[in-house]
Amino acid sequence: MADGNNPDFLSVNTLKGDKVVNRAGEDIGKIEELMIDLQDGRVGYAVLSFGGFLGMSDKFFAIPWQALQLRVHEHAFLLDIPKETLENAEGFDKGNWPLTTREGLSGTYTYYGCQPYWQSGVAGQTGRVSGKVEPERESRMESTAASEGPEFLSASTIKGDKIISSTGEDIGKIDELMIDLENGRVAYAAVSHGGYLGVGSKLFAIPWQALQLKVHEHAFVLDISKETLDKEEGFDKDNWPLTRERLSRTYTNYGYEPYWQIVAAEQPEVSTGKIKQAGVSAGVIRKTETKRTEVVETDEEIRVRQERERLEGLRGTQEEKLSQLEKQQMEKEKQAKAERERLAQLERERIEAERQAEAERERLAQLESELQEARRQEETERVTRLENELKEVQTQEEIRRDRLVQLERECTEARKQAEVEREELAQLESERTEVERRADVERERLAQLERERTEVERRVEAAGKKIPDFLSANTIKTDRVVNTAGEDLGRIDELMIDLDNGRVAYAVLSFGGFMGMSDKLFAIPWNFLTYREHEHAFTLDIPRDVLESAEGFDKNTWPLTREELSDTYTYYGYQPYWQRELAERAGTPGGTESEMMTRAERKRREQLKTAEEIMAQQDKERIEKQEATETDKEKKERLERERVVAERREHKYQ
């Protein structure tokens, strides 16, 4: 009884790659492909790879399914054909599959002593319950027969073709073909249907008789209504129908009689169909041009245009690098091809060396026979000569054995080099993908700048070119940050809000990295940033070397407390705003409110100056002590940089 361990059906993907052995258990080759008869769904022939070196077959052979006996638990087929018969057969190469019609395949069946299945009187039965071919399907078969094209297609070609209804509605696609192991027929096509964008779809077992190929569309018309298909339960990829008993119910639900139950079905009067392969139309590259209205450029437009031109130049550089990588890839492929040719040459030399060694062994055997005869005749001189010749032959044989071992080593080395070339090709492909990704990022950035320019123009026009008092966080995010010299330092990635008083605790500056992909983030006090009107930019009043020496953070270690942020404010020489607020609250009463605010501000500045000087002096003294005892060169250089920063903070208030 058929079950999961002894199935009635196996998928094409499972059968492909199975090895083929003869009666003696010798490995002959492996199954490369199954060719399907489009008229009745039989396996017209299996494509066997045979010959070659190191698994690289130099010949393909068409083998009738009847000549193969499957050994399920060995993942192998038994081919009861002498090896000499296979060697003398007319094969074909991978790029030239000549057997695409029954007429052409008939000679191959005869050569291997098999009767063509289409001459046995059972081919072509449709299996409808009524036992008759429907007029509509009969007309489709006749129109297919009238077209010129192959009568066989490979299973790999059929897999992936879409399934449509009789009205042209898209239903799904063919995911797999299941082969009946007893008679070599397509038991059913596994069609994926349902879900959304391919997600959540199910597989359905569709009888081959219910499918009709659309010649020029790489599609099959399903002779089953979509409503009937939706009522079926379907199955997933872990629960394939593998027995005739289970599949029988599916056939019945679709209105088809299982093909294995047809004993005396009437032969349909239709001629053999020939089907043209649908040509794949080349994609048409559309070119569009947009016209820009000439207007007087504002400063903002000039800056945006210059930035766009810079990005376009960078994109051109990336495209040039991509072209160079593609050239390198082509060169590597040429080298890999040369290595394969060299490997084939070494294989031919090895075969020639083995042939010569075989000839020498035969000569050695002959000399040994002559030597024995000479000894029997007591011809001492001849025996001596023959012994010398024997030693010479043995020496030559040893040399050839060494040469054979050397050739084997060279073959192994060539295979290693070929593997290295493949890895280099994969690396180049990875680099090309990365360059393309970065180019896409730059294009998106260019588009974003264009949108920002348009938005700025719109806002300037709407606001009468007035500077706003407020801006949204989304507007500020991604704005450029430049120093007083106009050098680009980075962009604002985020604004962090103090939950206690709603103030901007700090702006997150992305600084460093490559092509806008920052490798560090920095917390910048809001007071150090000055808005540049109409430029989508801020000026940062911090020297570049101070910023480069600062300790940044990554996106997983943001400063989230005032205690963590306090060191950052101190490093940049600025008192945290929450400490200033405490000082303002502690001011003495008296006088008018304006006088109180003036005194508090003056006192705060004096306190800030004193506190900052003390902290800077303490940091300087601490660093000088560490420098005096430190011996590591790198640590001393880091301490020297910190000391320079501390001196700059100290001098700020002198």
XYZ file of C-alpha atoms in Angstrom:
654
model
C 0.000 0.000 0.000
C 1.318 3.452 -0.913
C 2.176 5.847 1.908
C 4.749 8.519 2.766
C 7.550 5.934 2.711
C 6.330 4.251 -0.479
C 4.593 7.016 -2.455
C 2.768 6.631 -5.755
C 4.009 10.065 -6.876
C 7.208 12.094 -6.598
C 7.882 15.673 -7.664
C 10.042 16.539 -10.661
C 12.359 18.449 -8.334
C 12.896 15.274 -6.279
C 13.592 13.078 -9.325
C 16.012 15.520 -10.957
C 19.559 14.879 -9.807
C 18.957 11.188 -8.946
C 21.836 9.011 -10.081
C 21.476 6.269 -12.714
C 23.202 2.884 -12.255
C 23.418 -0.343 -14.291
C 22.828 -3.923 -13.153
C 26.400 -4.150 -11.838
C 25.814 -1.105 -9.629
C 28.158 1.091 -11.660
C 27.374 4.805 -11.670
C 26.373 5.811 -15.220
C 25.220 9.394 -14.762
C 22.296 11.354 -13.317
C 18.844 12.662 -14.325
C 19.145 16.262 -15.554
C 15.587 16.914 -16.793
C 12.193 15.357 -17.577
C 10.530 16.177 -20.903
C 6.708 16.265 -20.725
C 4.440 15.260 -23.635
C 2.089 18.251 -23.887
C -0.764 16.209 -25.371
C -1.332 13.598 -22.664
C 1.037 14.580 -19.837
C 3.372 11.591 -20.076
C 7.117 11.771 -19.469
C 8.299 11.605 -23.082
C 11.870 10.932 -22.024
C 14.347 11.562 -19.239
C 17.521 13.522 -20.007
C 20.575 11.588 -18.751
C 23.982 13.258 -18.345
C 26.774 10.801 -19.117
C 30.527 11.061 -19.604
C 32.833 13.970 -18.851
C 35.165 14.607 -15.911
C 34.553 15.668 -12.275
C 30.777 15.712 -12.757
C 30.945 18.052 -15.767
C 29.069 15.937 -18.318
C 29.918 16.428 -21.958
C 26.872 14.576 -23.352
C 23.116 14.340 -22.785
C 21.011 11.313 -23.782
C 17.247 10.860 -24.192
C 16.173 7.754 -22.209
C 12.590 6.356 -22.470
C 10.828 6.265 -19.107
C 10.040 2.575 -19.661
C 13.772 1.790 -19.625
C 14.206 3.225 -16.106
C 13.353 1.413 -12.859
C 13.152 3.675 -9.809
C 14.761 2.644 -6.541
C 12.891 4.964 -4.204
C 14.951 4.506 -1.053
C 18.273 4.779 -2.898
C 17.460 7.990 -4.807
C 18.567 6.170 -7.938
C 17.278 4.714 -11.225
C 18.294 1.339 -12.655
C 19.009 1.473 -16.410
C 19.117 -2.052 -17.864
C 21.084 -1.043 -20.967
C 24.697 -2.069 -21.679
C 27.175 0.738 -21.170
C 28.480 0.228 -24.713
C 24.978 0.793 -26.109
C 24.787 4.109 -24.272
C 28.270 5.138 -25.404
C 27.359 4.424 -29.045
C 24.066 6.313 -28.816
C 23.705 9.715 -30.456
C 23.626 12.261 -27.652
C 23.215 16.026 -27.677
C 24.643 18.995 -25.811
C 22.920 21.280 -23.323
C 22.268 24.078 -25.791
C 20.764 21.871 -28.522
C 17.819 19.670 -27.550
C 16.745 18.139 -30.888
C 14.010 15.759 -29.706
C 10.905 17.965 -29.544
C 8.455 15.853 -31.607
C 7.160 12.307 -31.370
C 8.414 11.608 -34.866
C 11.964 12.551 -33.881
C 11.745 10.616 -30.596
C 10.485 7.421 -32.255
C 13.983 6.461 -33.446
C 15.370 6.828 -29.911
C 12.706 4.476 -28.506
C 13.503 1.916 -31.225
C 17.276 2.140 -30.528
C 16.745 1.220 -26.873
C 14.231 -1.551 -27.743
C 11.174 0.241 -26.340
C 7.789 0.682 -28.009
C 6.644 4.339 -28.242
C 3.797 4.813 -25.781
C 1.742 6.806 -28.319
C 1.591 3.686 -30.506
C 0.219 1.493 -27.688
C -3.391 2.642 -28.194
C -3.884 4.354 -24.839
C -2.347 7.753 -25.370
C -4.508 10.832 -25.422
C -7.390 9.801 -23.126
C -8.812 12.802 -21.336
C -10.467 11.021 -18.429
C -13.741 12.991 -18.239
C -16.415 11.085 -16.317
C -18.673 11.069 -19.368
C -15.929 9.300 -21.342
C -16.138 11.806 -24.224
C -14.028 14.779 -25.179
C -15.866 18.061 -24.784
C -16.347 19.981 -28.043
C -14.664 23.089 -26.647
C -11.535 21.221 -25.521
C -11.486 19.218 -28.771
C -11.417 22.448 -30.785
C -8.573 23.757 -28.608
C -6.564 20.570 -29.187
C -7.104 20.805 -32.928
C -5.949 24.451 -32.954
C -2.870 23.431 -30.957
C -2.114 20.626 -33.382
C -2.341 23.050 -36.285
C 0.347 25.306 -34.794
C 4.031 24.654 -35.330
C 6.056 24.061 -32.190
C 7.462 21.362 -29.900
C 5.330 18.478 -28.715
C 7.517 18.213 -25.597
C 8.549 20.834 -23.055
C 10.904 20.408 -20.118
C 9.390 20.325 -16.642
C 11.580 23.308 -15.697
C 10.030 25.341 -18.529
C 6.473 24.465 -17.470
C 7.070 25.224 -13.784
C 6.386 28.880 -13.082
C 3.887 29.330 -15.946
C 0.762 31.195 -14.866
C -2.744 29.698 -14.741
C -5.673 31.689 -16.152
C -9.398 31.066 -16.481
C -11.247 30.775 -19.783
C -12.024 34.510 -19.479
C -8.358 35.430 -19.008
C -8.541 36.001 -15.241
C -5.289 35.286 -13.390
C -5.735 32.314 -11.035
C -2.209 31.326 -9.948
C 0.909 29.604 -11.240
C 2.370 26.092 -11.540
C 4.699 25.436 -8.603
C 5.498 21.765 -9.229
C 4.682 18.699 -11.355
C 4.070 15.353 -9.605
C 5.017 12.232 -11.614
C 3.235 8.858 -11.296
C 6.095 6.423 -10.624
C 4.219 3.464 -12.149
C 3.465 4.747 -15.648
C 5.440 8.000 -15.912
C 2.457 10.348 -16.252
C 1.921 13.776 -14.717
C -0.376 12.767 -11.853
C -1.199 16.410 -11.162
C 0.174 19.937 -11.371
C 0.570 21.709 -8.008
C -0.969 25.179 -8.589
C -0.562 28.000 -6.038
C -3.811 29.987 -5.676
C -5.279 32.516 -3.257
C -3.580 34.738 -0.667
C -2.412 38.299 -1.221
C 0.666 39.111 -3.330
C 1.713 35.480 -3.065
C 1.468 35.437 0.764
C -0.981 32.993 2.317
C -1.636 31.117 -0.930
C -2.409 27.401 -0.972
C -1.498 24.580 -3.337
C -4.140 22.700 -5.337
C -3.753 19.396 -7.200
C -4.938 19.998 -10.802
C -5.326 17.066 -13.279
C -3.182 17.519 -16.381
C -6.297 16.940 -18.510
C -7.775 20.178 -17.106
C -4.916 22.326 -18.448
C -4.580 23.729 -21.978
C -1.411 25.579 -23.013
C -1.669 29.123 -24.429
C 1.118 29.007 -26.977
C 2.328 32.598 -27.016
C 1.585 33.581 -23.406
C 3.569 31.095 -21.265
C 0.262 30.276 -19.588
C -2.233 27.448 -19.192
C -6.026 27.805 -19.390
C -7.741 25.982 -16.514
C -10.845 24.024 -17.552
C -12.228 24.265 -14.000
C -14.251 27.206 -12.718
C -12.717 29.429 -10.078
C -15.723 28.805 -7.816
C -15.092 25.055 -7.916
C -11.404 25.627 -7.178
C -12.189 27.910 -4.211
C -14.376 25.183 -2.683
C -11.447 22.763 -2.601
C -9.499 22.463 0.627
C -6.028 22.571 -0.961
C -2.827 21.592 0.848
C 0.441 23.118 2.049
C 4.030 22.182 1.188
C 4.263 19.756 4.125
C 1.213 17.688 3.135
C 1.423 16.758 -0.568
C -1.001 14.146 -1.985
C 1.326 11.167 -2.513
C -1.171 8.312 -3.048
C -3.725 7.508 -5.727
C -6.376 6.946 -3.062
C -6.114 10.521 -1.822
C -5.811 11.986 -5.334
C -8.885 10.056 -6.539
C -11.227 12.290 -4.512
C -9.672 15.417 -6.037
C -10.166 14.103 -9.585
C -13.811 13.276 -8.799
C -14.488 16.742 -7.315
C -13.226 18.344 -10.532
C -15.353 16.057 -12.731
C -12.480 13.909 -14.044
C -12.068 10.155 -13.825
C -8.644 9.111 -12.491
C -6.449 8.067 -15.415
C -5.398 4.836 -13.682
C -9.053 3.720 -13.583
C -9.536 4.145 -17.329
C -9.417 0.706 -18.944
C -11.290 0.960 -22.227
C -11.684 4.687 -22.737
C -12.283 5.778 -26.282
C -9.251 7.083 -28.204
C -9.897 10.749 -29.086
C -9.762 11.520 -32.778
C -7.293 14.378 -32.621
C -4.006 14.811 -34.331
C -0.773 15.314 -32.504
C -0.526 18.950 -31.345
C 2.499 21.051 -32.016
C 3.054 24.078 -29.872
C 5.150 27.095 -30.538
C 7.256 28.424 -27.701
C 6.307 31.880 -26.765
C 9.048 34.365 -27.468
C 9.931 36.662 -24.660
C 9.494 40.171 -25.853
C 12.315 42.477 -24.956
C 11.528 45.316 -22.603
C 11.275 48.752 -24.116
C 13.269 51.435 -22.412
C 11.223 54.601 -22.245
C 12.940 57.950 -22.199
C 11.110 61.013 -20.959
C 12.320 64.592 -20.680
C 10.858 67.317 -18.503
C 11.063 71.026 -19.365
C 11.814 73.520 -16.660
C 10.487 77.075 -16.757
C 13.243 79.645 -16.700
C 12.956 81.822 -13.577
C 15.297 84.094 -11.731
C 17.199 81.916 -9.275
C 17.203 82.907 -5.606
C 20.103 82.212 -3.257
C 18.247 79.169 -1.979
C 17.720 77.853 -5.508
C 21.400 78.377 -6.349
C 22.484 76.466 -3.259
C 20.024 73.646 -3.941
C 21.123 73.485 -7.591
C 24.786 73.358 -6.581
C 24.026 70.595 -4.092
C 22.085 68.718 -6.760
C 24.968 69.088 -9.248
C 27.384 67.794 -6.629
C 25.190 64.774 -5.946
C 24.778 64.128 -9.666
C 28.574 64.225 -10.051
C 28.890 61.787 -7.158
C 26.288 59.554 -8.765
C 28.278 59.623 -12.024
C 31.381 58.564 -10.097
C 29.453 55.686 -8.535
C 28.116 54.608 -11.928
C 31.667 54.686 -13.321
C 32.830 52.536 -10.421
C 29.923 50.157 -11.072
C 30.979 49.897 -14.717
C 34.533 49.165 -13.633
C 33.333 46.422 -11.283
C 31.302 44.874 -14.107
C 34.421 44.891 -16.317
C 36.374 43.206 -13.535
C 33.597 40.623 -13.214
C 33.761 39.893 -16.948
C 37.550 39.535 -16.685
C 37.164 37.105 -13.781
C 34.653 35.096 -15.817
C 37.162 34.937 -18.693
C 39.832 33.727 -16.280
C 37.436 31.123 -14.865
C 36.707 29.934 -18.414
C 40.452 29.676 -19.100
C 40.852 27.632 -15.913
C 38.066 25.299 -17.002
C 39.746 24.854 -20.391
C 43.025 24.178 -18.638
C 41.275 21.633 -16.411
C 39.866 19.903 -19.488
C 43.358 19.871 -21.065
C 44.800 18.293 -17.918
C 42.033 15.690 -18.014
C 42.919 14.845 -21.618
C 46.595 14.567 -20.660
C 45.697 12.295 -17.746
C 43.647 10.036 -20.020
C 46.532 9.933 -22.516
C 48.971 9.083 -19.707
C 46.685 6.282 -18.536
C 46.466 4.960 -22.087
C 50.245 4.982 -22.433
C 50.590 3.330 -19.024
C 48.176 0.608 -20.160
C 50.258 0.066 -23.312
C 53.414 -0.130 -21.223
C 51.824 -2.661 -18.895
C 50.897 -4.795 -21.880
C 54.461 -4.509 -23.176
C 55.759 -5.398 -19.707
C 53.597 -8.491 -19.620
C 54.902 -9.470 -23.055
C 58.508 -8.984 -21.940
C 57.918 -11.079 -18.835
C 56.531 -13.841 -21.020
C 59.561 -13.661 -23.300
C 61.852 -13.680 -20.258
C 60.290 -16.861 -18.946
C 60.654 -18.457 -22.362
C 64.316 -17.409 -22.547
C 65.012 -18.862 -19.124
C 63.448 -22.097 -20.171
C 65.761 -22.186 -23.212
C 68.746 -21.255 -20.985
C 69.676 -18.314 -23.215
C 71.593 -16.371 -20.586
C 72.499 -13.441 -22.795
C 68.953 -12.950 -23.963
C 67.704 -13.234 -20.408
C 70.106 -10.492 -19.315
C 68.994 -8.219 -22.139
C 65.360 -8.841 -21.377
C 65.943 -8.131 -17.698
C 67.550 -4.817 -18.619
C 64.606 -3.964 -20.841
C 62.267 -4.980 -18.049
C 64.022 -2.653 -15.606
C 63.872 0.149 -18.160
C 60.178 -0.399 -18.690
C 59.620 -0.495 -14.932
C 61.532 2.769 -14.599
C 59.450 4.383 -17.339
C 56.283 3.092 -15.721
C 57.364 4.604 -12.400
C 58.024 7.923 -14.161
C 54.575 7.819 -15.746
C 52.993 6.986 -12.397
C 54.738 10.000 -10.891
C 53.508 12.096 -13.811
C 49.981 10.780 -13.255
C 50.162 11.731 -9.557
C 51.456 15.158 -10.561
C 48.574 15.603 -12.990
C 46.133 14.672 -10.226
C 47.694 17.332 -7.977
C 47.483 19.886 -10.776
C 43.814 18.991 -11.276
C 43.200 19.497 -7.554
C 45.020 22.841 -7.639
C 43.035 23.910 -10.702
C 39.790 23.098 -8.902
C 40.924 25.152 -5.901
C 41.773 28.092 -8.170
C 38.381 27.784 -9.842
C 36.736 27.901 -6.394
C 38.765 31.019 -5.509
C 37.654 32.643 -8.778
C 34.022 31.872 -7.956
C 34.428 33.449 -4.509
C 36.023 36.551 -6.082
C 33.125 36.765 -8.531
C 30.690 36.569 -5.616
C 32.640 39.338 -3.809
C 32.554 41.556 -6.896
C 28.821 40.967 -7.211
C 28.394 41.954 -3.549
C 30.416 45.148 -4.106
C 28.393 45.976 -7.212
C 25.164 45.527 -5.235
C 26.472 47.821 -2.471
C 27.438 50.513 -4.990
C 23.983 50.303 -6.576
C 22.380 50.603 -3.149
C 24.447 53.684 -2.332
C 23.602 55.204 -5.699
C 19.904 54.659 -4.907
C 20.410 56.413 -1.561
C 21.985 59.387 -3.326
C 19.155 59.540 -5.836
C 16.614 59.530 -3.008
C 18.586 62.241 -1.252
C 18.623 64.343 -4.435
C 14.864 63.940 -4.761
C 14.449 64.934 -1.100
C 16.479 68.108 -1.667
C 14.316 68.965 -4.661
C 11.185 68.510 -2.544
C 12.687 70.634 0.221
C 13.547 73.382 -2.252
C 9.968 73.408 -3.527
C 8.638 73.453 0.038
C 10.932 76.357 0.983
C 9.801 78.355 -2.051
C 6.185 77.696 -1.152
C 6.665 78.684 2.466
C 8.640 81.803 1.589
C 5.938 82.895 -0.816
C 3.160 82.153 1.716
C 4.877 83.837 4.634
C 6.054 86.869 2.689
C 9.693 85.791 3.338
C 9.297 86.257 7.115
C 11.427 84.168 9.459
C 9.133 81.927 11.554
C 9.321 81.879 15.341
C 8.494 78.176 15.466
C 9.376 75.138 13.317
C 8.191 71.549 13.622
C 10.656 68.853 14.640
C 10.060 67.067 11.325
C 11.071 70.256 9.457
C 14.287 70.622 11.475
C 15.245 66.929 11.187
C 17.641 66.230 8.273
C 18.620 69.977 8.101
C 22.303 70.524 7.358
C 24.743 71.675 10.046
C 27.692 73.853 8.979
C 30.469 75.599 10.894
C 31.219 79.328 10.764
C 33.449 78.723 7.711
C 30.518 77.199 5.817
C 31.929 73.619 5.895
C 29.328 70.854 5.981
C 29.539 69.019 9.344
C 26.560 66.691 9.097
C 22.783 66.633 9.552
C 20.299 66.808 12.417
C 18.944 63.289 12.931
C 16.658 63.885 15.929
C 15.598 66.396 18.629
C 15.488 65.168 22.269
C 12.858 66.919 24.450
C 13.193 67.470 28.226
C 10.055 65.866 29.724
C 10.224 68.180 32.748
C 9.993 71.572 31.032
C 9.467 70.795 27.309
C 12.794 72.312 26.226
C 15.071 70.862 23.542
C 17.628 69.022 25.706
C 19.948 68.488 22.744
C 19.996 68.000 18.980
C 21.388 64.709 17.619
C 24.061 65.467 14.966
C 25.191 62.739 12.549
C 28.853 63.401 11.778
C 31.471 61.421 9.839
C 30.864 58.236 7.794
C 30.666 57.782 4.013
C 28.047 59.052 1.490
C 25.752 60.292 4.250
C 25.875 57.066 6.227
C 27.144 58.459 9.550
C 29.251 56.296 11.801
C 28.738 58.499 14.907
C 26.035 60.571 16.624
C 26.750 63.630 18.825
C 24.606 65.448 21.419
C 24.744 69.214 20.611
C 23.281 71.823 23.060
C 20.523 73.781 21.315
C 22.134 77.131 22.273
C 25.140 76.351 20.028
C 22.943 76.160 16.917
C 21.951 79.278 14.920
C 19.197 78.982 12.318
C 20.134 80.073 8.754
C 16.950 81.402 7.229
C 15.738 79.944 3.918
C 18.655 77.452 3.796
C 17.334 74.482 5.775
C 20.585 74.668 7.746
C 22.023 75.573 11.165
C 25.402 77.122 12.047
C 27.294 75.262 14.814
C 29.658 77.494 16.834
C 31.983 74.630 17.825
C 35.413 74.088 16.171
C 35.622 71.011 13.989
C 38.588 69.553 15.931
C 36.627 69.852 19.202
C 33.716 67.998 17.601
C 36.030 65.280 16.231
C 37.572 64.771 19.687
C 34.169 64.517 21.384
C 32.838 61.162 22.533
C 29.850 60.298 20.381
C 27.313 57.500 20.727
C 25.466 55.024 18.501
C 21.706 54.549 18.025
C 21.537 52.022 20.883
C 23.169 54.218 23.595
C 21.384 57.594 23.511
C 21.923 59.928 26.530
C 18.537 59.775 28.274
C 19.269 61.424 31.649
C 20.447 64.882 32.724
C 23.363 63.238 34.534
C 24.623 61.676 31.278
C 24.050 64.918 29.340
C 25.800 67.106 31.938
C 29.294 65.913 30.866
C 28.501 66.762 27.256
C 27.434 70.335 28.132
C 30.571 70.730 30.268
C 32.845 69.416 27.490
C 31.553 72.075 25.094
C 32.054 74.788 27.751
C 28.403 75.439 28.499
C 26.428 75.207 31.751
C 23.401 72.860 31.578
C 20.178 74.838 31.291
C 18.590 73.100 34.288
C 21.442 74.397 36.492
C 20.860 77.926 35.202
C 17.156 77.611 36.020
C 18.008 76.568 39.589
C 20.294 79.595 39.908
C 17.538 81.889 38.598
C 15.030 80.484 41.105
C 17.547 81.091 43.965
C 17.874 84.894 43.171
C 17.208 87.468 46.016
C 13.957 89.470 45.965
C 13.814 93.242 45.850
C 13.523 96.003 43.248
C 11.423 95.762 40.178
C 10.965 92.561 38.264
C 13.279 93.850 35.516
C 16.013 94.692 38.053
C 15.654 91.274 39.667
C 16.017 89.563 36.311
C 19.081 91.709 35.476
C 20.767 90.915 38.807
C 19.927 87.211 38.481
C 21.310 87.067 34.947
C 24.517 88.878 35.968
C 24.943 86.606 38.975
C 24.275 83.541 36.866
C 26.940 84.560 34.359
C 29.465 85.220 37.138
C 28.668 81.868 38.743
C 28.858 80.124 35.386
C 32.222 81.737 34.609
C 33.618 80.791 38.014
C 32.267 77.224 37.879
C 33.473 76.657 34.341
C 36.950 78.020 35.154
C 37.195 75.771 38.208
C 36.011 72.708 36.293
C 38.387 73.452 33.391
C 41.334 73.939 35.771
C 40.495 70.729 37.635
C 40.277 68.790 34.362
C 43.591 70.266 33.204
C 45.350 69.338 36.478
C 43.886 65.830 36.419
C 45.017 65.273 32.813
C 48.532 66.634 33.518
C 48.892 64.181 36.426
C 47.812 61.289 34.223
C 50.248 62.409 31.492
C 53.121 62.385 33.970
C 52.506 58.728 34.887
C 51.228 57.338 31.573
C 53.702 55.339 29.423
C 51.461 54.081 26.635
C 51.962 56.225 23.505
C 48.349 56.105 22.273
C 46.918 56.938 25.698
C 49.384 59.844 26.069
C 48.259 61.257 22.718
C 44.609 60.993 23.803
C 45.413 62.719 27.141
C 47.243 65.482 25.272
C 44.154 66.141 23.125
C 41.963 66.252 26.247
C 44.419 68.689 27.894
C 44.248 71.019 24.866
C 40.439 71.007 25.083
C 40.602 71.765 28.835
C 42.994 74.682 28.226
C 40.648 76.066 25.561
C 37.750 75.923 28.038
C 39.896 77.617 30.714
C 40.995 80.436 28.368
C 37.393 81.028 27.310
C 36.743 82.942 30.568
C 40.091 84.758 30.823
